[in-house]
């Protein structure tokens, strides 16, 4: 009798366990079923719609990557030659260090802060051991690493970003635990910098906030501060004890010459040596100016108060990066190393190629301006802007009409990637814009 009851109890227990497992499985499935569909990335969504468009005159002005005058992606000839050198000389594909190779770090420091032996202030910071540089997964990876670092070690979580800014800035900072808040930057009704309100909005923020600065070719507006305006903004940063975080994705695209596009960095290195802004961080990428988009080659540099703090900061960067991606990819950084190697002779060639790329963009910008109807709209702001984009001032409704009626694809804030414009389509684009503006 007891044995029979024991068997029954055991069977009931087994049935209960099966039911519990079933409930657990159902609960898990229900969680997956409740996951909402995320909205598509705006820029990638534009490219997808463009690809599905059968209009032979269609134009993609959404993608932030260079295209030549035939509308095709390019590989810089200097990059191709660097790869040929690597093919002959490279003997291994071993992991690099967590923060990249020492050679790559040294190149970045000298190129950006010492301006290739032209800047005594930058050289002083390097010699004093106050620059900690880590290779990262291009510009976005650099931003995420510094955001995670600041979330861990900086007491103020508020980060001030210009309005507007690159859309991914806010997403990266939020995901890392920081608290983005906009400061005034651009006045859409005037298609110009909102400079006085920019200063006021920064002055109104609490001391010790983090502030995001675009080094050059502000994305998306293409409007940069003058040297005099930077001096005033940097004085506010000193007064408010802000921590500057500089994003430099387009070095070289303002003037065609990378050394001319880092005036903000020169000012910051000088102030760091004077201990007026003792620390700041720089996120940098070779994606645009070397065309290494898919190689994901960039860096983060942190200027520290002294060599003693540098050791601790470098150790924490390693600790932070290790569980995320362990170490960065090596092919792109090796290309950079070859180009900057004096024995390759490729550095002057790369600089010349970059200058030609920017020259084409400036030429297309001028042609677009020349073909636009000035009687209904003032387009002078297009010629003030610099870099890969024009911030047209067109409304979302006008951009959508361009897409629907003329197969011109751009983000709804009116930002056009001018690398998608060429001699074959500039007149068609200008006429489409003229018709859309006329109709409103």
Coordinates of N, CA, C and O in Angstrom, one line a residue, residues 251-336:
X251 N 38.2 64.9 -40.3 CA 39.5 65.7 -40.4 C 40.0 65.7 -41.9 O 40.2 64.6 -42.5
X252 N 40.2 66.8 -42.4 CA 40.6 67.0 -43.8 C 39.5 67.4 -44.7 O 39.8 67.9 -45.8
X253 N 38.3 67.1 -44.4 CA 37.2 67.4 -45.3 C 36.7 68.9 -45.3 O 35.9 69.3 -46.1
X254 N 37.2 69.7 -44.4 CA 36.9 71.1 -44.4 C 37.7 71.8 -45.4 O 37.2 72.6 -46.2
X255 N 39.0 71.6 -45.3 CA 40.0 72.4 -46.1 C 40.6 71.5 -47.2 O 41.3 72.1 -48.1
X256 N 40.6 70.2 -47.1 CA 41.3 69.3 -47.9 C 42.7 69.0 -47.4 O 43.4 68.1 -47.9
X257 N 43.0 69.6 -46.2 CA 44.3 69.4 -45.6 C 44.1 69.1 -44.1 O 43.7 70.0 -43.4
X258 N 44.4 67.9 -43.7 CA 44.1 67.5 -42.3 C 44.7 68.4 -41.3 O 44.1 68.6 -40.2
X259 N 45.9 68.9 -41.5 CA 46.6 69.8 -40.5 C 45.9 71.1 -40.3 O 46.1 71.8 -39.3
X260 N 45.1 71.5 -41.3 CA 44.4 72.8 -41.2 C 43.1 72.7 -40.5 O 42.4 73.7 -40.2
X261 N 42.6 71.4 -40.3 CA 41.3 71.2 -39.8 C 41.2 70.9 -38.3 O 40.2 70.6 -37.8
X262 N 42.4 71.1 -37.6 CA 42.4 70.8 -36.2 C 42.8 72.0 -35.3 O 43.4 71.8 -34.3
X263 N 42.3 73.1 -35.7 CA 42.5 74.3 -34.9 C 42.0 74.2 -33.5 O 42.6 74.6 -32.5
X264 N 40.8 73.5 -33.4 CA 40.2 73.3 -32.0 C 41.1 72.5 -31.2 O 41.3 72.7 -30.0
X265 N 41.7 71.4 -31.8 CA 42.7 70.6 -31.0 C 43.9 71.4 -30.6 O 44.4 71.2 -29.5
X266 N 44.4 72.2 -31.5 CA 45.6 73.1 -31.1 C 45.2 74.0 -29.9 O 46.0 74.1 -29.0
X267 N 44.0 74.5 -29.9 CA 43.6 75.4 -28.8 C 43.5 74.6 -27.5 O 43.9 75.1 -26.5
X268 N 43.0 73.4 -27.6 CA 42.8 72.6 -26.4 C 44.1 72.1 -25.9 O 44.3 72.1 -24.6
X269 N 45.1 71.7 -26.7 CA 46.4 71.3 -26.2 C 47.1 72.4 -25.5 O 47.8 72.2 -24.5
X270 N 47.0 73.6 -26.1 CA 47.6 74.8 -25.4 C 47.0 75.0 -24.1 O 47.7 75.2 -23.1
X271 N 45.6 75.0 -24.0 CA 45.0 75.2 -22.7 C 45.3 74.0 -21.7 O 45.3 74.3 -20.5
X272 N 45.5 72.8 -22.2 CA 45.9 71.7 -21.4 C 47.2 71.9 -20.8 O 47.5 71.7 -19.6
X273 N 48.2 72.4 -21.6 CA 49.5 72.7 -21.1 C 49.5 73.9 -20.0 O 50.3 73.9 -19.1
X274 N 48.6 74.8 -20.2 CA 48.4 75.9 -19.3 C 47.6 75.5 -18.0 O 47.4 76.3 -17.2
X275 N 47.1 74.3 -18.0 CA 46.3 73.7 -17.0 C 44.9 74.5 -16.8 O 44.3 74.5 -15.7
X276 N 44.5 75.1 -17.9 CA 43.2 75.8 -17.9 C 42.1 74.9 -18.2 O 41.0 75.0 -17.7
X277 N 42.3 74.0 -19.2 CA 41.4 72.8 -19.4 C 42.3 71.6 -19.3 O 42.8 71.1 -20.4
X278 N 42.6 71.1 -18.2 CA 43.6 70.1 -18.0 C 43.3 68.7 -18.6 O 44.3 68.0 -18.9
X279 N 42.1 68.4 -18.8 CA 41.7 67.1 -19.4 C 40.6 67.3 -20.5 O 39.7 68.1 -20.3
X280 N 40.8 66.5 -21.5 CA 39.7 66.3 -22.5 C 39.9 65.0 -23.2 O 40.9 64.3 -23.0
X281 N 38.9 64.7 -24.1 CA 39.0 63.4 -24.8 C 38.7 63.7 -26.3 O 38.0 64.6 -26.6
X282 N 39.3 62.9 -27.2 CA 39.1 63.0 -28.6 C 38.8 61.7 -29.2 O 39.5 60.7 -29.0
X283 N 37.7 61.6 -30.0 CA 37.3 60.4 -30.7 C 37.6 60.7 -32.2 O 37.2 61.7 -32.7
X284 N 38.4 59.8 -32.8 CA 38.9 60.1 -34.2 C 38.7 58.9 -35.1 O 38.7 57.7 -34.6
X285 N 38.6 59.1 -36.4 CA 38.4 58.0 -37.3 C 39.1 58.3 -38.6 O 39.2 59.4 -39.1
X286 N 39.6 57.2 -39.2 CA 40.2 57.2 -40.5 C 39.2 56.7 -41.6 O 39.6 56.5 -42.7
X287 N 37.9 56.5 -41.2 CA 36.9 56.0 -42.1 C 36.8 56.9 -43.3 O 36.8 56.4 -44.5
X288 N 36.6 58.2 -43.1 CA 36.3 59.1 -44.2 C 37.6 59.5 -44.9 O 37.7 59.4 -46.1
X289 N 38.6 60.0 -44.1 CA 39.7 60.7 -44.8 C 40.7 59.7 -45.4 O 41.6 60.1 -46.2
X290 N 40.6 58.4 -45.1 CA 41.3 57.4 -45.9 C 40.4 56.4 -46.6 O 40.9 55.5 -47.2
X291 N 39.1 56.6 -46.5 CA 38.1 55.7 -47.1 C 38.1 54.3 -46.5 O 37.7 53.4 -47.2
X292 N 38.5 54.2 -45.2 CA 38.6 52.9 -44.6 C 37.3 52.6 -43.8 O 37.3 52.2 -42.7
X293 N 36.1 52.8 -44.5 CA 34.8 52.7 -43.9 C 34.6 51.3 -43.2 O 34.4 51.2 -42.0
X294 N 34.8 50.3 -44.0 CA 34.5 48.9 -43.5 C 35.6 48.4 -42.7 O 35.4 47.3 -42.0
X295 N 36.8 49.0 -42.7 CA 37.9 48.5 -41.9 C 37.7 48.9 -40.4 O 38.4 48.4 -39.5
X296 N 36.9 49.9 -40.1 CA 36.6 50.3 -38.8 C 37.8 50.7 -38.0 O 38.2 50.1 -37.0
X297 N 38.5 51.7 -38.5 CA 39.8 52.1 -38.0 C 39.7 53.5 -37.3 O 39.6 54.5 -38.1
X298 N 39.8 53.6 -36.0 CA 39.8 54.8 -35.4 C 40.5 54.8 -34.0 O 41.2 53.8 -33.7
X299 N 40.3 55.8 -33.2 CA 41.1 55.9 -32.0 C 40.3 56.8 -31.0 O 39.5 57.6 -31.4
X300 N 40.7 56.6 -29.7 CA 40.3 57.5 -28.7 C 41.5 57.9 -28.0 O 42.4 57.1 -27.7
X301 N 41.6 59.2 -27.7 CA 42.7 59.8 -26.9 C 42.2 60.6 -25.8 O 41.3 61.3 -25.9
X302 N 42.8 60.3 -24.6 CA 42.4 61.1 -23.4 C 43.6 61.8 -22.9 O 44.7 61.3 -22.7
X303 N 43.4 63.2 -22.8 CA 44.5 64.0 -22.2 C 44.3 64.0 -20.7 O 43.2 64.4 -20.2
X304 N 45.3 63.7 -20.0 CA 45.3 63.5 -18.6 C 46.0 64.6 -17.8 O 46.9 65.3 -18.5
X305 N 45.9 64.7 -16.5 CA 46.6 65.8 -15.8 C 48.1 65.5 -15.7 O 48.9 66.4 -15.6
X306 N 48.5 64.2 -15.7 CA 49.9 63.8 -15.5 C 50.1 62.4 -15.9 O 49.2 61.6 -16.1
X307 N 51.4 62.0 -16.1 CA 51.7 60.7 -16.5 C 51.3 59.6 -15.5 O 50.9 58.5 -15.8
X308 N 51.2 60.0 -14.2 CA 50.7 59.1 -13.2 C 49.3 58.7 -13.4 O 48.9 57.5 -13.4
X309 N 48.4 59.7 -13.7 CA 47.0 59.4 -14.0 C 46.9 58.6 -15.3 O 46.0 57.8 -15.5
X310 N 47.8 58.8 -16.2 CA 47.8 58.2 -17.5 C 47.9 56.6 -17.4 O 47.1 55.9 -18.1
X311 N 48.7 56.2 -16.5 CA 48.9 54.7 -16.3 C 47.6 54.1 -15.8 O 47.1 53.1 -16.3
X312 N 46.9 54.8 -14.9 CA 45.7 54.2 -14.3 C 44.6 54.3 -15.4 O 43.8 53.3 -15.5
X313 N 44.5 55.4 -16.2 CA 43.5 55.5 -17.2 C 43.7 54.4 -18.3 O 42.7 53.8 -18.7
X314 N 44.9 54.2 -18.7 CA 45.2 53.2 -19.7 C 44.8 51.8 -19.2 O 44.2 51.0 -20.0
X315 N 45.1 51.5 -18.0 CA 44.7 50.2 -17.4 C 43.2 50.0 -17.4 O 42.7 49.0 -17.6
X316 N 42.4 51.1 -17.1 CA 41.0 51.0 -17.1 C 40.4 50.9 -18.5 O 39.4 50.2 -18.7
X317 N 41.0 51.5 -19.4 CA 40.6 51.4 -20.8 C 40.7 49.9 -21.3 O 39.8 49.4 -21.9
X318 N 41.8 49.3 -20.9 CA 42.0 47.9 -21.2 C 41.0 47.0 -20.5 O 40.4 46.1 -21.2
X319 N 40.7 47.3 -19.3 CA 39.7 46.6 -18.5 C 38.3 46.7 -19.1 O 37.5 45.8 -19.2
X320 N 38.0 47.9 -19.6 CA 36.7 48.2 -20.2 C 36.5 47.5 -21.6 O 35.5 46.9 -21.9
X321 N 37.6 47.6 -22.4 CA 37.5 47.1 -23.8 C 37.5 45.5 -23.8 O 36.8 44.9 -24.6
X322 N 38.3 44.9 -22.9 CA 38.5 43.5 -23.0 C 37.2 42.7 -23.0 O 37.1 41.8 -23.9
X323 N 36.2 42.9 -22.2 CA 35.0 42.1 -22.3 C 34.0 42.5 -23.4 O 33.0 41.9 -23.6
X324 N 34.3 43.6 -24.1 CA 33.5 44.0 -25.2 C 33.9 43.4 -26.5 O 33.1 42.7 -27.2
X325 N 35.1 43.7 -27.0 CA 35.6 43.1 -28.2 C 37.1 42.6 -28.1 O 37.7 42.3 -29.1
X326 N 37.6 42.6 -27.0 CA 38.9 42.0 -26.6 C 40.1 42.8 -27.2 O 41.0 43.2 -26.5
X327 N 40.1 43.0 -28.6 CA 41.1 43.8 -29.2 C 40.6 44.2 -30.6 O 39.7 43.6 -31.1
X328 N 41.1 45.3 -31.1 CA 40.6 45.9 -32.3 C 41.1 45.1 -33.6 O 42.1 44.4 -33.5
X329 N 40.4 45.3 -34.7 CA 40.8 44.7 -36.0 C 42.2 45.3 -36.4 O 42.4 46.5 -36.1
X330 N 43.0 44.5 -37.2 CA 44.3 45.0 -37.5 C 44.5 45.5 -38.9 O 45.5 46.2 -39.1
X331 N 43.7 45.1 -39.9 CA 44.1 45.4 -41.2 C 44.1 46.9 -41.5 O 45.0 47.4 -42.1
X332 N 43.0 47.6 -41.1 CA 42.9 49.0 -41.3 C 44.1 49.8 -40.6 O 44.7 50.7 -41.2
X333 N 44.4 49.4 -39.4 CA 45.4 50.1 -38.6 C 46.8 49.8 -39.3 O 47.7 50.7 -39.3
X334 N 47.0 48.6 -39.9 CA 48.3 48.4 -40.6 C 48.4 49.2 -41.8 O 49.5 49.6 -42.2
X335 N 47.2 49.5 -42.5 CA 47.3 50.3 -43.7 C 47.7 51.7 -43.2 O 48.5 52.4 -43.9
X336 N 47.2 52.2 -42.1 CA 47.5 53.5 -41.6 C 49.0 53.5 -41.3 O 49.8 54.5 -41.6

